[in-house]
Amino acid sequence: MNELVLLTGSTGFVGRHVLNALLSRKIFVRLIMRGKAENMPNSEYIESIIYSDDIFSESSNWWTSVSSGVTLVIHLAWYTEPGKYLNAIENLDCLSGTLRLAQGAVASGVRKFVGIGTCFEYKLGGLPLSIETELQPLSIYASTKAAAYQTLLAFFKRSEIVFLWCRLFYIFGDGEDGRRLVPYVKRRLEAGEFVELSSGTHVRDYMNVRDAAESIVFLALGEHQGAVNICSGRPITIRKFVETIADQYGARHLLRFGARVDLDSEPGFVVGVPADESRC
């Protein structure tokens, strides 16, 4: 079957890499975008671009129309502004809009629906997080993501649509917002300035955004379904991770660990069990 993918969030940090991964496979893509975007790929495989001022306010009937002829939906759009998104009220709009998108996808006969979740849906402790780990979201962002997963799981069981839910862990790389850790560290190092950091003892699971996008597309185009983790599975302290960046500049002496207070809300250990990409 020839794929026509409906993609939301294609101008976002992860979305632009997912788009490139699809186009590199010569998959036809229909984009849903909030407005005109710069530096969009010029590709014969972008079937059409549909603009909306606010995709999360669109009706299920609108989504039925724009999903016509689509075989696969990859839904990446969500409110993710750094420093604000965790407990922003906009998450509620994203949840309700996502459910209307799902209704439209079913009505138009979409074969598969892929949603994007977060590692923060899980109950965080000192053990690696697998898809069998209990869910215990603590923020509005994580709670609405978990609600989307659980609601869509139940809703799609009433139809023939295949449902895949990709939980992202700590993603970094090209196109990352400058307020996030890696761009901040690089910017300070490039300027020869001290980098103020917390203790760096927390353990994380980092994955390059290009690898994450490739995993999402691989799983989306296959027969995989249910919840999966998009992660490296490799534990590393924040300190060690930042030191590897500083080593590229020969500038470990500019790192100031402990200059910032460790937040009590920050979990000590967040490492995932990766999706088995050989599993179908």
mmCIF file of N, CA and C in Angstrom, residues 119 122-129 133-134 136 138 203-204 266-271:
data_model
loop_
_atom_site.group_PDB
_atom_site.id
_atom_site.type_symbol
_atom_site.label_atom_id
_atom_site.label_comp_id
_atom_site.label_asym_id
_atom_site.label_seq_id
_atom_site.Cartn_x
_atom_site.Cartn_y
_atom_site.Cartn_z
ATOM 1 N N CYS A 119 8.406 10.546 28.670
ATOM 2 C CA CYS A 119 8.858 9.687 29.768
ATOM 3 C C CYS A 119 8.260 10.125 31.100
ATOM 4 N N TYR A 122 5.501 8.255 33.251
ATOM 5 C CA TYR A 122 5.807 7.146 34.140
ATOM 6 C C TYR A 122 5.945 7.575 35.603
ATOM 7 N N LYS A 123 5.820 6.598 36.472
ATOM 8 C CA LYS A 123 6.212 6.767 37.869
ATOM 9 C C LYS A 123 7.733 6.679 37.910
ATOM 10 N N LEU A 124 8.368 7.797 38.253
ATOM 11 C CA LEU A 124 9.820 7.871 38.176
ATOM 12 C C LEU A 124 10.450 7.391 39.479
ATOM 13 N N GLY A 125 11.417 6.515 39.345
ATOM 14 C CA GLY A 125 12.116 5.986 40.520
ATOM 15 C C GLY A 125 13.558 5.735 40.163
ATOM 16 N N GLY A 126 14.138 4.712 40.737
ATOM 17 C CA GLY A 126 15.545 4.432 40.492
ATOM 18 C C GLY A 126 15.811 3.320 39.513
ATOM 19 N N LEU A 127 14.767 2.860 38.806
ATOM 20 C CA LEU A 127 14.911 1.743 37.883
ATOM 21 C C LEU A 127 14.647 2.206 36.451
ATOM 22 N N PRO A 128 15.203 1.490 35.471
ATOM 23 C CA PRO A 128 14.896 1.813 34.072
ATOM 24 C C PRO A 128 13.396 1.716 33.815
ATOM 25 N N LEU A 129 12.903 2.598 32.970
ATOM 26 C CA LEU A 129 11.477 2.707 32.695
ATOM 27 C C LEU A 129 11.127 1.900 31.449
ATOM 28 N N THR A 133 6.124 -0.183 33.149
ATOM 29 C CA THR A 133 6.217 0.661 34.337
ATOM 30 C C THR A 133 4.892 1.396 34.570
ATOM 31 N N GLU A 134 4.507 1.496 35.831
ATOM 32 C CA GLU A 134 3.265 2.196 36.197
ATOM 33 C C GLU A 134 3.313 3.653 35.743
ATOM 34 N N GLN A 136 2.415 7.492 36.376
ATOM 35 C CA GLN A 136 2.112 8.394 37.491
ATOM 36 C C GLN A 136 2.581 9.812 37.122
ATOM 37 N N LEU A 138 2.995 13.778 36.973
ATOM 38 C CA LEU A 138 2.939 14.756 38.062
ATOM 39 C C LEU A 138 2.693 16.186 37.584
ATOM 40 N N VAL A 203 20.913 11.352 36.760
ATOM 41 C CA VAL A 203 21.176 10.425 35.659
ATOM 42 C C VAL A 203 20.057 10.546 34.620
ATOM 43 N N ARG A 204 20.463 10.644 33.372
ATOM 44 C CA ARG A 204 19.506 10.841 32.285
ATOM 45 C C ARG A 204 19.761 9.880 31.124
ATOM 46 N N GLU A 266 13.285 17.830 40.451
ATOM 47 C CA GLU A 266 14.007 17.110 39.402
ATOM 48 C C GLU A 266 14.244 15.662 39.813
ATOM 49 N N PRO A 267 13.738 14.686 39.036
ATOM 50 C CA PRO A 267 13.972 13.271 39.377
ATOM 51 C C PRO A 267 15.449 12.918 39.258
ATOM 52 N N GLY A 268 15.902 12.013 40.127
ATOM 53 C CA GLY A 268 17.313 11.663 40.148
ATOM 54 C C GLY A 268 17.727 10.720 39.041
ATOM 55 N N PHE A 269 16.774 9.909 38.544
ATOM 56 C CA PHE A 269 17.123 8.863 37.578
ATOM 57 C C PHE A 269 16.000 8.726 36.557
ATOM 58 N N VAL A 270 16.290 9.014 35.299
ATOM 59 C CA VAL A 270 15.299 8.849 34.227
ATOM 60 C C VAL A 270 16.001 8.192 33.039
ATOM 61 N N VAL A 271 15.855 6.881 32.947
ATOM 62 C CA VAL A 271 16.476 6.092 31.876
ATOM 63 C C VAL A 271 15.435 5.110 31.367
#
